Short mmCIF file of C-alpha atoms in Angstrom, two decimals:
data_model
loop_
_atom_site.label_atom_id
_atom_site.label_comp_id
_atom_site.label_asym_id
_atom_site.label_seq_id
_atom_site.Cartn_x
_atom_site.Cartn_y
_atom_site.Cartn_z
CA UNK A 1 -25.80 -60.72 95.99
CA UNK A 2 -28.55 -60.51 93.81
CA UNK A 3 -28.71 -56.16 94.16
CA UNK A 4 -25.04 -56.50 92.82
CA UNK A 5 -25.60 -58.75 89.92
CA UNK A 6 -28.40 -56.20 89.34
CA UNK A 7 -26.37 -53.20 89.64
CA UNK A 8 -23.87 -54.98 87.49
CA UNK A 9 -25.90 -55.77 84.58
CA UNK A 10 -27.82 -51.88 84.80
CA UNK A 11 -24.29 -50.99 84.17
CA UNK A 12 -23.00 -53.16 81.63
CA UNK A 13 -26.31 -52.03 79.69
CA UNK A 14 -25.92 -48.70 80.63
CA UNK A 15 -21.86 -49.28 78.50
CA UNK A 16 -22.96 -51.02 76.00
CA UNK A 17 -25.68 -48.36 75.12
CA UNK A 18 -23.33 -45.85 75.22
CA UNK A 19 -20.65 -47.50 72.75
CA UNK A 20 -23.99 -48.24 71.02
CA UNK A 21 -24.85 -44.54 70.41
CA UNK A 22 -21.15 -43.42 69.89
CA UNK A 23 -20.76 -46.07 67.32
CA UNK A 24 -23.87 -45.13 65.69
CA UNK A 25 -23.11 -41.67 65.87
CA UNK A 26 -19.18 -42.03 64.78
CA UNK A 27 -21.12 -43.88 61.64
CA UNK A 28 -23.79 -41.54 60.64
CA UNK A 29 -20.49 -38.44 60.93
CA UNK A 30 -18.46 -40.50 58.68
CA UNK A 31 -21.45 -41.39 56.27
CA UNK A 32 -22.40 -38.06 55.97
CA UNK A 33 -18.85 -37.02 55.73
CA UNK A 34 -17.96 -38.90 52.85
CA UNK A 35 -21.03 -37.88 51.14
CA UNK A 36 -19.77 -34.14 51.22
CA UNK A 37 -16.66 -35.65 50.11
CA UNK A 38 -18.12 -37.26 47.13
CA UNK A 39 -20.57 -33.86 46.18
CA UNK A 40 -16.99 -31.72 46.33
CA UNK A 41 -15.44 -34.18 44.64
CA UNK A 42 -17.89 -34.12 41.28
CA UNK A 43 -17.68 -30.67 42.07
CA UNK A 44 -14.00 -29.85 41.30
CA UNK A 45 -14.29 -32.79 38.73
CA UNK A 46 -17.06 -30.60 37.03
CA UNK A 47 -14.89 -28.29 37.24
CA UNK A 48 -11.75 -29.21 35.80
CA UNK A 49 -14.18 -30.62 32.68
CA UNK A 50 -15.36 -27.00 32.00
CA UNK A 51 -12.08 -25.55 32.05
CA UNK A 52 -12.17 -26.32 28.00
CA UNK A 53 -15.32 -24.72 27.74
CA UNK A 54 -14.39 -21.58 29.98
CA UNK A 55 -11.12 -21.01 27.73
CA UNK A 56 -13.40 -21.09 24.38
CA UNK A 57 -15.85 -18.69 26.17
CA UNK A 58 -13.05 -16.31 27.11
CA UNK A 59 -12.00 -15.79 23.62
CA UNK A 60 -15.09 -15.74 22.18
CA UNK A 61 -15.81 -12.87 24.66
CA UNK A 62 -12.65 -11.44 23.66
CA UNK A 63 -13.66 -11.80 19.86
CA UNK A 64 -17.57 -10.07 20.73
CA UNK A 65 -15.80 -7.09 22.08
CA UNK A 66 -13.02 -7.21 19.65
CA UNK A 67 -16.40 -6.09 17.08
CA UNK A 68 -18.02 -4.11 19.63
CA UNK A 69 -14.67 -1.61 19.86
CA UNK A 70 -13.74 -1.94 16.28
CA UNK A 71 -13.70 1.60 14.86
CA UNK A 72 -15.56 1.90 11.20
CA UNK A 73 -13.80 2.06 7.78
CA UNK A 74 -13.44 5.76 6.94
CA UNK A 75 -16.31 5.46 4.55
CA UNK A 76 -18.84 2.49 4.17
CA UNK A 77 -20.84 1.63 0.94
CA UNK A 78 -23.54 4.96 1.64
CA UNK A 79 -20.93 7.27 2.05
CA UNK A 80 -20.85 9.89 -0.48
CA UNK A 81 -17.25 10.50 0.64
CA UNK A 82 -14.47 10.16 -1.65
CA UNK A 83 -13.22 10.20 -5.26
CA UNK A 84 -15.17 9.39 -8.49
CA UNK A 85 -12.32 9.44 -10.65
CA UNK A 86 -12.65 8.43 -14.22
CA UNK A 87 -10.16 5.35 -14.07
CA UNK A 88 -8.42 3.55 -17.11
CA UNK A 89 -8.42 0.01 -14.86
CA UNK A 90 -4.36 0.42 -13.81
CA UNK A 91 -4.82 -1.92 -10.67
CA UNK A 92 -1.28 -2.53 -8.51
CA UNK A 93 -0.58 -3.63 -5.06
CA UNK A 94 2.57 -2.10 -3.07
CA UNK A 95 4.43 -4.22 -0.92
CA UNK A 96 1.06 -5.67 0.62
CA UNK A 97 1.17 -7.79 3.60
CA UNK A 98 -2.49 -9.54 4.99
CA UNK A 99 -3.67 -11.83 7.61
CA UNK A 100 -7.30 -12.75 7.98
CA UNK A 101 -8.85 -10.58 11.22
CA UNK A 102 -9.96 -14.33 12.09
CA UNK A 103 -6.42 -15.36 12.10
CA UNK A 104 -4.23 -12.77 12.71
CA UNK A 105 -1.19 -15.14 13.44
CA UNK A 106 -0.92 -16.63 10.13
CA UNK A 107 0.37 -14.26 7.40
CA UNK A 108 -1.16 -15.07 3.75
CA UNK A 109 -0.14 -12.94 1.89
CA UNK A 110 4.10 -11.81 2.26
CA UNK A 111 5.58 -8.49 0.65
CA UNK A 112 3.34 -8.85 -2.15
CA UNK A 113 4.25 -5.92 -5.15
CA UNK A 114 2.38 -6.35 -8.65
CA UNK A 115 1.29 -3.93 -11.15
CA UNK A 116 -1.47 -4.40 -14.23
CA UNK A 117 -1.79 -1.83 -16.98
CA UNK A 118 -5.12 -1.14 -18.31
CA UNK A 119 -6.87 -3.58 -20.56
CA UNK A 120 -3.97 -6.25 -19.64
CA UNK A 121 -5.39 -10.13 -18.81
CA UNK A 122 -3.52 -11.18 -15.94
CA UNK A 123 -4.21 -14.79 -14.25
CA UNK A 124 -3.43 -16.06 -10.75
CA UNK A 125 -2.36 -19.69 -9.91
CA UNK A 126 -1.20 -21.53 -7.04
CA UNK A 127 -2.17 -24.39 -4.66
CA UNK A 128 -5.22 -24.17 -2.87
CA UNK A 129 -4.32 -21.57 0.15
CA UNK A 130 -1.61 -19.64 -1.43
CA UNK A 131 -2.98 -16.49 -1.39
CA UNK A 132 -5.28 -15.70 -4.67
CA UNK A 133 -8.57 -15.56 -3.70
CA UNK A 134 -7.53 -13.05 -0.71
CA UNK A 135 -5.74 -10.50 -3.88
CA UNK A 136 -8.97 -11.06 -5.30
CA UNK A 137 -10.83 -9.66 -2.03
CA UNK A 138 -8.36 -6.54 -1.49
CA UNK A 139 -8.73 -5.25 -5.03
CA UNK A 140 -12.19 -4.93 -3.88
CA UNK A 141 -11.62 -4.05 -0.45
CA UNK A 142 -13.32 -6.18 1.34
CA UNK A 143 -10.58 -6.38 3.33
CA UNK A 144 -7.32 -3.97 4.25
CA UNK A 145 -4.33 -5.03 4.15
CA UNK A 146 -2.43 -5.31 7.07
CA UNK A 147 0.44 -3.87 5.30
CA UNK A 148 1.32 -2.06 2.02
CA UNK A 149 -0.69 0.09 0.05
CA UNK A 150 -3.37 -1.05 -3.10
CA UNK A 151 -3.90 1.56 -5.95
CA UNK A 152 -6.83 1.81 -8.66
CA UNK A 153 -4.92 3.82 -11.24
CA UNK A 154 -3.20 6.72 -9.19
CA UNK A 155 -5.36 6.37 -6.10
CA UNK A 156 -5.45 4.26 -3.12
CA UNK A 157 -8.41 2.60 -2.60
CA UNK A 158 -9.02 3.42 0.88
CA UNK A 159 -9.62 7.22 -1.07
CA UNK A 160 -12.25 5.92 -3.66
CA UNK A 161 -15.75 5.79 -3.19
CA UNK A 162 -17.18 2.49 -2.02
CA UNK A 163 -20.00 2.67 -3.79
CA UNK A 164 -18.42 3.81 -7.14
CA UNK A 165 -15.46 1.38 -6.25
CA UNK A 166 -17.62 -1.65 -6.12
CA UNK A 167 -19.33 -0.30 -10.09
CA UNK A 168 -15.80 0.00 -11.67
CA UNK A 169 -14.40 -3.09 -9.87
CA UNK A 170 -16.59 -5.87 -10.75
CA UNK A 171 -16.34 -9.73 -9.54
CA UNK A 172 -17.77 -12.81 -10.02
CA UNK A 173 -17.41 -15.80 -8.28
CA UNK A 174 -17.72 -19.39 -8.23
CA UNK A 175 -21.12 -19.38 -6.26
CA UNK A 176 -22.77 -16.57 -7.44
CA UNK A 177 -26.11 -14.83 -5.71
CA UNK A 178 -29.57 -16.04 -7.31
CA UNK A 179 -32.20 -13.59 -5.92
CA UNK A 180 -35.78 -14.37 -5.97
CA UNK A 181 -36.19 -12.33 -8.35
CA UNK A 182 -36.69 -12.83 -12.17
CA UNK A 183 -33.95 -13.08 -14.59
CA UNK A 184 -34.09 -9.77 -15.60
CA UNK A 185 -34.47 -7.79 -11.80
CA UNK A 186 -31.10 -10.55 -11.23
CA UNK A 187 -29.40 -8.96 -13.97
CA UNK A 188 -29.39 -5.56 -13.51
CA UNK A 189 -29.68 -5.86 -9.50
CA UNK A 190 -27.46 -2.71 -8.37
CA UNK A 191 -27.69 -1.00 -10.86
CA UNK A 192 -29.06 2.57 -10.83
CA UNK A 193 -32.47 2.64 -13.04
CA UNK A 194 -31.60 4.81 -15.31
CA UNK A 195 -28.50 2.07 -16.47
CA UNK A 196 -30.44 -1.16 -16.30
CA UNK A 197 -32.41 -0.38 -19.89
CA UNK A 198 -33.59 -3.45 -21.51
CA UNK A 199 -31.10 -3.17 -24.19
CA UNK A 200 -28.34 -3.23 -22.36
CA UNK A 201 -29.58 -6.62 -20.43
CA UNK A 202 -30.55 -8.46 -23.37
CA UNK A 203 -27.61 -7.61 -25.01
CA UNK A 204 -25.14 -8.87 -21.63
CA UNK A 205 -27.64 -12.07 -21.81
CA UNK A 206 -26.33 -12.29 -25.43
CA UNK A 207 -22.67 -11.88 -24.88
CA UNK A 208 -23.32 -14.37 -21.78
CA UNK A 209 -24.70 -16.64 -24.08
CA UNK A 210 -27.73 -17.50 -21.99
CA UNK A 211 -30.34 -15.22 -24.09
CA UNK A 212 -31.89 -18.17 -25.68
CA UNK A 213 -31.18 -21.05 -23.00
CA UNK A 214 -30.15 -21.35 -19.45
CA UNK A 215 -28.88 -24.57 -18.21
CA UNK A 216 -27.82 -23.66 -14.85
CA UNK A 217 -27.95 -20.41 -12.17
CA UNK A 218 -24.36 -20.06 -12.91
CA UNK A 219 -24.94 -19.05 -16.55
CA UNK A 220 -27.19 -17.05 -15.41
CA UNK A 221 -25.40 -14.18 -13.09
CA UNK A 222 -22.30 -14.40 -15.25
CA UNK A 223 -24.81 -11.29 -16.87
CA UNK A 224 -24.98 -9.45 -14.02
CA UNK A 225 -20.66 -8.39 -14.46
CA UNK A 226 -21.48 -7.75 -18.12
CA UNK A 227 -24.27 -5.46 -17.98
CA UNK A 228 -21.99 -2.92 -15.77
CA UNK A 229 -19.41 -2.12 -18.37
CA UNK A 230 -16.65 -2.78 -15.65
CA UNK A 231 -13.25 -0.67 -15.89
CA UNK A 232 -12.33 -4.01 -13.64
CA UNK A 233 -12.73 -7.75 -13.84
CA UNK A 234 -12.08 -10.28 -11.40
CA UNK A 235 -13.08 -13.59 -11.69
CA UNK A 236 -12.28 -16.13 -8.97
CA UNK A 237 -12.62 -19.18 -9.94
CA UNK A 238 -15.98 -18.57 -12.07
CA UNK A 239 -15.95 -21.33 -14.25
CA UNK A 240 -15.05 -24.00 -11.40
CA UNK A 241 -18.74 -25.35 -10.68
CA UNK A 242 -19.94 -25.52 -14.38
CA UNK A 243 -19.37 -28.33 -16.25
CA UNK A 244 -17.31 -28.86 -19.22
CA UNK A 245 -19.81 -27.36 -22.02
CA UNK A 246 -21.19 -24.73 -19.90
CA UNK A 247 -17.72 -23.61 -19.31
CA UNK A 248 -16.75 -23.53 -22.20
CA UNK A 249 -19.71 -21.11 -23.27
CA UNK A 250 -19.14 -19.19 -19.76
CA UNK A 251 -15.29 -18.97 -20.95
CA UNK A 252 -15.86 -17.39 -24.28
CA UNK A 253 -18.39 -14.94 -22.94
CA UNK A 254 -16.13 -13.86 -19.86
CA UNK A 255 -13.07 -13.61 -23.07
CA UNK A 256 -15.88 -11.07 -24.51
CA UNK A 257 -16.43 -9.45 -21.42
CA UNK A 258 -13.24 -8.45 -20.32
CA UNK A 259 -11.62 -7.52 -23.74
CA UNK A 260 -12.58 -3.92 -23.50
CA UNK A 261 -11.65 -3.51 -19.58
CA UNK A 262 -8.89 -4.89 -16.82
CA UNK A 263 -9.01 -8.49 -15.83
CA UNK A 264 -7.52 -10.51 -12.87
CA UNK A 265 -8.57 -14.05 -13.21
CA UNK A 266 -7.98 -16.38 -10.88
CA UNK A 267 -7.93 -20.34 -11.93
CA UNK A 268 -7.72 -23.98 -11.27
CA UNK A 269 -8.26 -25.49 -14.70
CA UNK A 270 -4.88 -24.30 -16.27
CA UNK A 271 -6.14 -24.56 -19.92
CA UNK A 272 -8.50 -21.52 -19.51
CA UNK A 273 -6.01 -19.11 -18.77
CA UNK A 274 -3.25 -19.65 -21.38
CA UNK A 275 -4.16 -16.64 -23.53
CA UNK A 276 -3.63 -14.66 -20.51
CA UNK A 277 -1.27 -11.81 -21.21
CA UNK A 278 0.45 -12.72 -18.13
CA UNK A 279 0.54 -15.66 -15.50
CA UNK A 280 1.24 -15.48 -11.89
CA UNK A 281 2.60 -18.28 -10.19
CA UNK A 282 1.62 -18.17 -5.99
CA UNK A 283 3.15 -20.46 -3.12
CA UNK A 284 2.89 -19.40 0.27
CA UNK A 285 1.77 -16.04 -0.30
CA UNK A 286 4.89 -15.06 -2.43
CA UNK A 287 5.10 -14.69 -6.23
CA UNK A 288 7.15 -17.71 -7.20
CA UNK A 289 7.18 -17.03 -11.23
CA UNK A 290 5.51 -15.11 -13.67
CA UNK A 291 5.20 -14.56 -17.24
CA UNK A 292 3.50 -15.65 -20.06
CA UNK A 293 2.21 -19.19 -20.39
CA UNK A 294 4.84 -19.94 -23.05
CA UNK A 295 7.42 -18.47 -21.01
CA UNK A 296 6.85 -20.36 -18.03
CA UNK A 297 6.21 -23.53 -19.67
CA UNK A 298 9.70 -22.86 -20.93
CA UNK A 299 11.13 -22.19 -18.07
CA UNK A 300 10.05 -26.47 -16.74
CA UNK A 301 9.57 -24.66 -13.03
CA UNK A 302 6.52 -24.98 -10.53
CA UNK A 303 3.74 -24.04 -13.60
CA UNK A 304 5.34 -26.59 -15.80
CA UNK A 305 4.69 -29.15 -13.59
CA UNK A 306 1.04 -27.98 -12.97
CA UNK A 307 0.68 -28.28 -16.71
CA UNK A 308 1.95 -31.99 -16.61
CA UNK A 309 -0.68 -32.94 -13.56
CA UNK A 310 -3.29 -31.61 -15.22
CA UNK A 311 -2.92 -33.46 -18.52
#
């Protein structure tokens, strides 16, 4: 009797150390299971978080190799390719279509056709967006078009010189360069040597109306389009960070600037471009009106009522 309770209980231990180690062992399967679980599961979670991030490296991949293929202009600015031609400042754009390279979905400008005759003041104006600053850029071909055809005098400008284009066609901007340079070096900076005499920068300081006094860097470049004699003017938006007596000053010496040569000026103060032999009127990209300021104002259409905001 007592071998058989022995027997009995070896058994019963003998069970219950068995469930023991299956239970342990179902426990550490399932532990470590759900930890492999859990390290997938951040995993794909990672994952799905980085899908953003993949998508913006794709196309920025696709905008690297976009540059890497792109095939050069036909000449750059050290090219002595192309025509020299003595030009009379006839600037006109042909049907012109363009889209930013960034942005090639949106179209800014839309069947644009214009035409300026030499020594004519012409003035672009439109909300911010509409297209002025980018006519501004393709008369100096920074840019092509990405349809339609732009002419200095006779010639497309793809045929001209860059070099010599960039010395006929002048611009100056609202934030213009300031080299560390002095005054002077500023002045004449691009110009060939032989141009950039003394008398000819003292006398563009004079008509710039900063030979005696310069309040600001602005006043100061404003020079710089002077001193080159340009066939060409553009002026985007030049007097915009200047304040109201320096722009006034600025505006009188830009009036003396361009009287003997093309200008395209492009404006957000309305009252400095009302002497402007003719006014265009931009929205979306499209010439909405044009004429002189008195015409327009007669006409009570979009530039009328940019007159009345303004006052």
């Amino acid at each position: 009797m007592k071998r058989q309770s022995c027997i009995s209980a070896f058994v019963f231990a003998c069970q219950f150390s068995f469930t023991y180690i299956l239970i342990a062992i179902t426990l550490s399967v399932f532990s470590s299971l759900y930890s492999e679980v859990e390290s997938y599961a951040r995993k794909i979670l990672n994952l799905i978080a980085s899908v953003a991030d993949i998508t913006k490296a794709r196309v920025a991949a696709e905008n690297i190799m976009n540059v890497i293929n792109e095939t050069a202009m036909e000449m750059d600015n050290l090219s002595d390719e192309g025509f020299r031609p003595k030009v009379v400042g006839r600037i006109s754009m042909q049907n012109v279509e363009f889209r930013y390279p960034s942005r090639p979905v949106i179209p800014i400008l839309k069947e644009i056709s214009l035409q300026v005759a030499p020594g004519q003041s012409v003035a672009i104006v439109g909300p911010s967006g509409s297209g002025k600053s980018s006519i501004i850029s393709l008369f100096q071909r920074m840019y092509e078009p990405t349809k339609g055809q732009v002419f200095l005098d006779n010639y497309n400008i793809r045929s001209v010189n860059p070099g010599y284009l960039h010395r006929v066609v002048v611009s100056v901007g609202q934030e213009p360069t300031l080299f560390s340079f002095t005054i002077k070096e500023n002045i004449s900076y691009g110009l060939p040597e032989d141009e950039a005499t003394m008398d000819k920068i003292i006398e563009a300081a004079k008509v710039a109306n900063i030979h005696e006094f310069i309040s600001s860097y602005h006043r100061a470049m404003k020079p710089r389009a002077v001193v080159r004699n340009p066939v060409v003017l553009l002026l985007d938006e030049a007097t915009a960070a200047l304040d109201s007596t320096s722009e006034k000053l600025v505006q009188a010496a830009l009036e003396t600037a361009s009287k003997n040569c093309t200008c395209i000026t492009v404006a957000h103060r309305l009252s400095s471009i009302r002497k402007a032999d003719r006014i265009i009127v931009l929205v979306e990209g499209k010439i909405a009106e044009q004429g002189t300021h008195q015409e327009l104002m007669e006409e009570k259409g979009l530039y009328y009522e940019m007159n009345q905001l303004e006052i």
